[in-house]
Tab-separated table of C-alpha atoms and ligand atoms in Angstrom:
chain	number	residue	atom	x	y	z
A	199	ASN	CA	54.931	113.879	113.595
A	200	ASN	CA	56.212	110.399	114.441
A	201	ALA	CA	53.500	108.866	112.282
A	202	GLU	CA	54.481	111.182	109.461
A	203	THR	CA	58.105	110.090	109.692
A	204	SER	CA	57.315	106.384	109.662
A	205	GLN	CA	54.832	106.922	106.826
A	206	SER	CA	57.511	108.480	104.634
A	207	LYS	CA	60.053	105.873	105.715
A	208	TRP	CA	57.577	103.218	104.724
A	209	SER	CA	57.139	104.721	101.276
A	210	TYR	CA	60.904	104.614	100.728
A	211	PHE	CA	61.100	100.958	101.584
A	212	ALA	CA	57.823	99.990	99.939
A	213	GLN	CA	59.352	100.528	96.538
A	214	LYS	CA	61.033	97.660	94.719
A	215	ASP	CA	64.607	97.129	95.729
A	216	SER	CA	66.243	95.898	92.549
A	217	ASP	CA	68.895	97.631	90.428
A	218	ASN	CA	67.724	101.069	89.311
A	219	SER	CA	64.710	100.645	91.574
A	220	PRO	CA	62.665	103.730	92.365
A	221	SER	CA	64.217	103.746	95.839
A	222	SER	CA	67.757	104.136	94.486
A	223	ILE	CA	66.478	106.836	92.125
A	224	GLN	CA	64.933	108.543	95.147
A	225	LEU	CA	68.230	108.214	97.010
A	226	ALA	CA	70.058	109.714	94.016
A	227	ILE	CA	67.684	112.697	94.004
A	228	ASP	CA	68.230	113.158	97.753
A	229	LEU	CA	71.991	112.856	97.264
A	230	GLU	CA	71.958	115.558	94.612
A	231	GLN	CA	70.099	117.761	97.064
A	232	ALA	CA	72.608	116.971	99.820
A	233	ILE	CA	75.497	117.852	97.498
A	234	LYS	CA	73.865	121.241	96.829
A	235	ASN	CA	73.063	121.892	100.495
A	236	GLN	CA	76.358	120.658	101.991
A	237	GLY	CA	74.405	117.875	103.696
A	238	PHE	CA	77.458	115.710	104.433
A	239	GLU	CA	80.017	115.513	107.175
A	240	LEU	CA	83.578	114.184	107.086
A	241	PHE	CA	84.712	111.933	109.914
A	242	HIS	CA	88.359	111.179	110.743
A	243	GLN	CA	89.953	107.933	111.845
A	244	PRO	CA	93.629	107.961	112.858
A	245	GLN	CA	96.278	105.694	111.374
A	246	ILE	CA	99.167	104.753	113.675
A	247	ASP	CA	102.813	104.212	112.715
A	248	LEU	CA	103.502	100.813	114.312
A	249	LYS	CA	107.215	101.567	114.816
A	250	THR	CA	106.862	104.893	116.637
A	251	ASN	CA	103.257	104.591	117.933
A	252	LYS	CA	102.581	108.043	116.504
A	253	VAL	CA	99.581	109.144	114.482
A	254	CYS	CA	100.832	109.298	110.874
A	255	SER	CA	97.610	109.975	108.959
A	256	SER	CA	93.877	110.236	109.308
A	257	GLU	CA	91.410	108.618	106.935
A	258	CYS	CA	88.511	110.876	105.992
A	259	LEU	CA	85.189	109.009	105.873
A	260	ILE	CA	82.025	110.639	104.581
A	261	ARG	CA	78.822	110.617	106.647
A	262	TRP	CA	75.289	111.355	105.433
A	263	ASN	CA	72.418	111.922	107.779
A	264	HIS	CA	69.414	111.465	105.467
A	265	PRO	CA	66.519	113.779	106.430
A	266	VAL	CA	64.040	110.849	106.515
A	267	LEU	CA	66.056	107.655	106.759
A	268	GLY	CA	68.728	108.860	109.198
A	269	ALA	CA	72.347	107.764	108.883
A	270	ILE	CA	73.015	105.780	105.691
A	271	SER	CA	76.248	103.818	105.263
A	272	PRO	CA	78.636	105.160	102.617
A	273	ASP	CA	78.891	101.592	101.340
A	274	ILE	CA	75.281	102.087	100.159
A	275	PHE	CA	75.117	105.705	98.999
A	276	ILE	CA	78.564	105.864	97.333
A	277	SER	CA	77.523	103.159	94.887
A	278	VAL	CA	74.254	105.035	94.199
A	279	ALA	CA	76.300	108.206	93.570
A	280	GLU	CA	78.535	106.225	91.209
A	281	ASP	CA	75.582	104.778	89.300
A	282	PHE	CA	73.919	108.170	88.864
A	283	GLY	CA	76.995	110.157	87.830
A	284	LEU	CA	77.156	112.142	91.085
A	285	MET	CA	80.674	111.063	92.008
A	286	PRO	CA	82.668	113.971	90.562
A	287	SER	CA	80.910	116.640	92.624
A	288	LEU	CA	80.749	114.462	95.742
A	289	THR	CA	84.474	113.686	95.559
A	290	LEU	CA	85.401	117.325	94.997
A	291	TRP	CA	83.438	118.245	98.140
A	292	VAL	CA	85.288	115.493	100.055
A	293	ILE	CA	88.746	116.615	98.872
A	294	LYS	CA	88.048	120.295	99.476
A	295	THR	CA	86.691	119.643	102.964
A	296	ALA	CA	89.471	117.190	103.843
A	297	LEU	CA	92.171	119.704	102.864
A	298	SER	CA	90.653	122.605	104.773
A	299	GLN	CA	90.023	120.459	107.883
A	300	GLN	CA	93.564	119.104	107.687
A	301	ALA	CA	94.943	122.658	107.563
A	302	GLU	CA	92.839	123.507	110.617
A	303	LEU	CA	94.016	120.401	112.494
A	304	THR	CA	97.647	121.233	111.716
A	305	GLU	CA	97.165	124.805	112.862
A	306	HIS	CA	95.563	123.775	116.156
A	307	THR	CA	97.850	120.860	117.058
A	308	GLY	CA	101.179	121.665	115.426
A	309	LEU	CA	101.109	118.091	114.078
A	310	SER	CA	101.293	117.779	110.315
A	311	HIS	CA	100.459	114.164	109.617
A	312	MET	CA	99.126	112.919	106.280
A	313	VAL	CA	95.495	112.986	105.191
A	314	SER	CA	93.971	109.916	103.484
A	315	ILE	CA	91.050	110.490	101.118
A	316	ASN	CA	88.919	107.793	99.465
A	317	ILE	CA	88.626	108.135	95.695
A	318	SER	CA	86.255	106.131	93.523
A	319	GLY	CA	87.372	104.380	90.343
A	320	LYS	CA	84.760	106.541	88.580
A	321	ASP	CA	86.711	109.691	89.504
A	322	LEU	CA	89.772	108.423	87.693
A	323	ILE	CA	88.039	108.346	84.324
A	324	GLN	CA	86.649	111.909	84.583
A	325	ALA	CA	88.342	114.200	82.078
A	326	ASN	CA	88.622	117.143	84.501
A	327	PHE	CA	89.667	115.222	87.594
A	328	ILE	CA	93.417	115.992	87.489
A	329	ASN	CA	92.842	119.701	86.804
A	330	ASP	CA	90.261	119.944	89.575
A	331	VAL	CA	92.566	118.226	92.080
A	332	ALA	CA	95.539	120.388	91.063
A	333	ASN	CA	93.356	123.485	91.485
A	334	LEU	CA	92.133	122.473	94.941
A	335	ILE	CA	95.738	121.892	96.044
A	336	ASP	CA	96.861	125.229	94.549
A	337	HIS	CA	94.132	127.049	96.462
A	338	GLY	CA	94.518	125.117	99.726
A	339	ASP	CA	97.128	125.069	102.468
A	340	ILE	CA	98.098	121.389	102.264
A	341	LYS	CA	100.978	120.194	100.107
A	342	ALA	CA	100.387	117.299	97.698
A	343	GLU	CA	103.126	115.399	99.578
A	344	LYS	CA	100.791	115.259	102.607
A	345	ILE	CA	97.911	113.719	100.655
A	346	ILE	CA	97.106	110.025	100.193
A	347	PHE	CA	94.392	108.915	97.761
A	348	GLU	CA	92.924	105.534	98.700
A	349	LEU	CA	91.560	103.909	95.586
A	350	THR	CA	88.342	102.185	96.475
A	351	GLU	CA	86.654	100.884	93.403
A	352	SER	CA	83.594	99.025	92.339
A	353	ILE	CA	84.910	98.409	88.841
A	354	SER	CA	88.272	97.087	87.750
A	355	PHE	CA	90.398	99.907	86.372
A	356	ALA	CA	93.673	97.992	86.170
A	357	GLN	CA	93.290	97.688	82.412
A	358	ASN	CA	91.767	101.120	81.859
A	359	ASN	CA	94.396	103.332	80.240
A	360	ILE	CA	92.686	106.578	81.205
A	361	ALA	CA	92.555	105.503	84.861
A	362	ILE	CA	96.225	104.496	84.803
A	363	GLN	CA	97.199	107.833	83.208
A	364	THR	CA	95.249	109.693	85.885
A	365	ILE	CA	97.011	107.733	88.631
A	366	GLU	CA	100.379	108.559	87.053
A	367	SER	CA	99.479	112.276	86.907
A	368	LEU	CA	98.380	112.212	90.571
A	369	ILE	CA	101.741	110.692	91.516
A	370	GLU	CA	103.482	113.399	89.460
A	371	LEU	CA	101.598	116.014	91.474
A	372	GLY	CA	103.150	114.456	94.584
A	373	ILE	CA	100.117	112.561	95.890
A	374	THR	CA	100.627	109.104	97.422
A	375	ILE	CA	98.420	106.389	95.925
A	376	SER	CA	97.101	103.605	98.140
A	377	ILE	CA	95.215	100.467	97.101
A	378	ASP	CA	92.310	99.982	99.539
A	379	ASP	CA	90.677	96.740	100.694
A	380	PHE	CA	93.465	94.583	99.333
A	381	GLY	CA	92.454	90.937	98.987
A	382	THR	CA	88.738	91.518	98.369
A	383	GLY	CA	86.549	92.454	95.406
A	384	TYR	CA	88.488	93.933	92.514
A	385	SER	CA	91.531	94.664	94.649
A	386	SER	CA	93.572	91.770	93.333
A	387	LEU	CA	97.092	90.652	92.437
A	388	SER	CA	96.362	91.736	88.873
A	389	GLN	CA	95.929	95.335	90.072
A	390	ILE	CA	99.126	95.117	92.090
A	391	ASN	CA	100.861	94.009	88.947
A	392	GLN	CA	99.456	96.700	86.659
A	393	LEU	CA	98.967	99.891	88.660
A	394	PRO	CA	101.555	102.376	89.874
A	395	PHE	CA	101.087	103.040	93.627
A	396	GLN	CA	103.012	103.323	96.904
A	397	GLU	CA	100.790	101.946	99.668
A	398	LEU	CA	98.694	98.817	100.199
A	399	LYS	CA	95.828	98.541	102.700
A	400	ILE	CA	95.054	94.993	103.756
A	401	ASP	CA	91.302	94.520	104.093
A	402	ARG	CA	89.975	94.077	107.601
A	403	GLU	CA	88.634	90.639	106.654
A	404	PHE	CA	92.224	89.380	107.173
A	405	VAL	CA	93.065	91.659	110.112
A	406	GLU	CA	90.215	91.330	112.613
A	407	ASN	CA	91.186	88.594	115.131
A	408	VAL	CA	94.321	87.785	113.143
A	409	CYS	CA	96.019	86.863	116.429
A	410	SER	CA	93.808	83.823	116.980
A	411	ASP	CA	92.968	82.690	113.457
A	412	ASN	CA	95.616	80.674	111.662
A	413	LYS	CA	94.242	81.201	108.147
A	414	ARG	CA	94.132	84.974	108.572
A	415	LYS	CA	97.636	84.888	110.029
A	416	VAL	CA	99.022	83.176	106.923
A	417	ILE	CA	97.114	85.468	104.538
A	418	ALA	CA	98.024	88.678	106.390
A	419	GLU	CA	101.686	87.716	106.783
A	420	THR	CA	101.964	86.806	103.099
A	421	ALA	CA	100.307	90.078	102.052
A	422	VAL	CA	102.683	92.115	104.254
A	423	LYS	CA	105.742	90.226	102.944
A	424	MET	CA	104.604	90.712	99.352
A	425	ALA	CA	104.028	94.456	99.848
A	426	LYS	CA	107.373	94.944	101.588
A	427	GLY	CA	109.078	92.954	98.821
A	428	LEU	CA	107.584	95.417	96.332
A	429	GLY	CA	108.845	98.376	98.378
A	430	LEU	CA	105.350	99.476	99.482
A	431	GLU	CA	104.040	100.894	102.755
A	432	VAL	CA	101.529	98.476	104.309
A	433	VAL	CA	98.482	99.486	106.325
A	434	ALA	CA	96.324	97.015	108.264
A	435	GLU	CA	92.731	98.220	108.683
A	436	GLY	CA	90.399	96.764	111.292
A	437	ILE	CA	92.842	96.345	114.193
A	438	ASN	CA	90.664	95.548	117.191
A	439	SER	CA	93.039	94.450	119.932
A	440	ALA	CA	96.564	94.744	121.308
A	441	LEU	CA	97.200	91.153	120.205
A	442	ASP	CA	96.134	91.884	116.625
A	443	GLU	CA	98.398	94.931	116.637
A	444	GLU	CA	101.320	92.895	118.008
A	445	THR	CA	100.781	90.172	115.404
A	446	LEU	CA	100.773	92.645	112.492
A	447	ARG	CA	103.777	94.511	113.870
A	448	GLY	CA	105.610	91.180	114.074
A	449	PHE	CA	104.934	90.582	110.374
A	450	GLY	CA	106.562	93.938	109.531
A	451	CYS	CA	103.346	95.876	108.885
A	452	ASP	CA	104.031	99.645	108.887
A	453	ILE	CA	100.719	101.241	109.853
A	454	GLY	CA	97.624	100.241	111.852
A	455	GLN	CA	94.062	101.546	111.817
A	456	GLY	CA	91.002	100.291	113.671
A	457	TYR	CA	88.547	100.575	116.531
A	458	TYR	CA	91.344	99.509	118.903
A	459	TYR	CA	92.857	102.992	118.543
A	460	ALA	CA	89.758	105.012	117.718
A	461	LYS	CA	86.518	104.899	115.784
A	462	PRO	CA	85.946	107.494	113.050
A	463	MET	CA	85.104	110.831	114.743
A	464	SER	CA	83.773	114.243	113.797
A	465	VAL	CA	86.557	116.767	113.161
A	466	GLU	CA	85.851	118.482	116.513
A	467	HIS	CA	86.112	115.192	118.376
A	468	TYR	CA	89.225	114.227	116.419
A	469	LEU	CA	90.888	117.535	117.258
A	470	ALA	CA	90.195	116.974	120.972
A	471	TRP	CA	91.486	113.403	120.658
A	472	LEU	CA	94.739	114.629	119.031
A	473	LYS	CA	95.188	117.354	121.642
A	474	ASP	CA	94.969	114.727	124.399
A	475	LEU	CA	98.029	112.992	122.966
A	476	SER	CA	101.522	114.203	123.674
A	477	ASN	CA	103.064	115.094	120.310
A	478	GLY	CA	100.809	112.647	118.442
A	479	GLN	CA	102.080	109.692	120.467
A	480	ILE	CA	99.662	106.929	121.497
A	481	PRO	CA	100.534	106.015	125.106
A	482	PRO	CA	99.855	102.334	125.918
A	483	SER	CA	97.286	103.407	128.521
A	484	LEU	CA	95.314	105.380	125.927
A	485	GLU	CA	95.158	102.578	123.400
A	486	GLY	CA	91.676	101.232	122.980
A	487	GLU	CA	90.156	104.127	124.902
A	488	TYR	CA	87.375	104.582	122.354
A	489	LEU	CA	86.328	100.925	122.160
B	707	LIG	P1	87.139	101.901	103.534
B	707	LIG	O1	87.773	102.978	102.741
B	707	LIG	O2	87.742	100.557	103.491
B	707	LIG	O3	87.074	102.469	105.021
B	707	LIG	C1	87.218	101.697	106.176
B	707	LIG	C2	85.879	101.328	106.755
B	707	LIG	O4	86.070	100.442	107.858
B	707	LIG	C3	85.122	102.530	107.342
B	707	LIG	O5	83.717	102.271	107.185
B	707	LIG	C4	85.514	102.473	108.815
B	707	LIG	O6	84.576	103.108	109.671
B	707	LIG	C5	85.524	100.989	109.047
B	707	LIG	N1	86.416	100.586	110.136
B	707	LIG	C6	87.574	101.141	110.539
B	707	LIG	N2	88.131	100.440	111.554
B	707	LIG	C7	87.297	99.418	111.816
B	707	LIG	C8	87.316	98.335	112.771
B	707	LIG	O7	88.232	98.189	113.575
B	707	LIG	N3	86.265	97.462	112.722
B	707	LIG	C9	85.253	97.589	111.832
B	707	LIG	N4	84.252	96.695	111.852
B	707	LIG	N5	85.197	98.599	110.919
B	707	LIG	C10	86.229	99.484	110.920
B	707	LIG	P2	82.720	103.391	106.624
B	707	LIG	O8	83.087	104.735	107.160
B	707	LIG	O9	81.332	102.876	106.849
B	707	LIG	O10	83.008	103.418	105.070
B	707	LIG	C11	82.723	102.317	104.263
B	707	LIG	C12	83.312	102.490	102.888
B	707	LIG	O11	82.661	103.558	102.189
B	707	LIG	C13	84.790	102.866	102.892
B	707	LIG	O12	85.582	101.719	103.122
B	707	LIG	C14	84.933	103.446	101.505
B	707	LIG	O13	85.037	102.413	100.555
B	707	LIG	C15	83.598	104.151	101.319
B	707	LIG	N6	83.756	105.582	101.633
B	707	LIG	C16	83.679	106.210	102.835
B	707	LIG	N7	83.878	107.543	102.702
B	707	LIG	C17	84.100	107.765	101.389
B	707	LIG	C18	84.390	108.940	100.615
B	707	LIG	O14	84.518	110.070	101.118
B	707	LIG	N8	84.544	108.763	99.261
B	707	LIG	C19	84.456	107.523	98.669
B	707	LIG	N9	84.632	107.433	97.332
B	707	LIG	N10	84.204	106.409	99.381
B	707	LIG	C20	84.028	106.518	100.720
B	708	LIG	MG1	89.647	103.711	102.605
B	709	LIG	MG1	89.382	99.744	103.258
B	710	LIG	MG1	85.946	99.296	102.079
């Protein structure tokens, strides 16, 4: 059985690994299967309000345990799903699951914090996206005002009129729009200038070890000041220590997320984690418990 597993693993990797290589086609076929068979799981990672030390949202992060290859990073399979047109159905599964898990979490804890969902730039140019989202909200138990869409993109949509219209319609529905990974890739000042949105997430490249790195300090502080000057909420992702947290708080950053508070967890684990808190409050002694 072991030999069989490594044989099939070998055949996955033996194929050429260039764009549109057989192995990404194979992954796309497996993804399609996983979409049909509900082969994914949603993990939750809390976001902490740095003024009150209370959990204010949880980011939903998809997990895929491939039957042969084991756990595959979403950074890899999301871009395959985008390339092979699988994003609409994958994203609808994510939103649907996130809303029903959030309703469950609220019911079991009495806490009704926000839920943050990652949306691909590809979703924004789908004709049915707004209708589908509106439908899911109509049929779910979570108000649009409790939902944040984090725009994580692999293409620039700042100059795409359809994408901008979709973002405007999402805001009209009551959803909060957040720009993810600010400072890297396509998440640039040009986007900030052209897109309507209410929250900015500073990429962890500028957050990890910010307390001891002067360059990161200057970049992170400038990003926070810029966001606050534009009237935005600012989230720092990748907080790994009390000193990093203190540094970001000092800059005026609103929200923190990172392994320092908790790693992404299954919904069962997250529920237990929330129940351990008193009224969603992170006590200093609990901070960093999951490191
Ligand atoms: P992201 O949206 O920027 O999510 C944050 C990533 O940073 C997550 O990786 C999270 O586990 C990781 N992270 C959080 N805190 C820390 C920390 O303190 N240190 C370090 N080293 N990492 C930290 P993950 O779950 O592997 O997801 C990677 C990316 O895949 C996400 O980046 C997002 O772009 C994409 N993604 C994940 N789930 C979904 C989804 O449901 N839909 C879409 N469209 N994209 C998703
Ligand atoms: Mg995100
Ligand atoms: Mg991010
Ligand atoms: Mg990212």
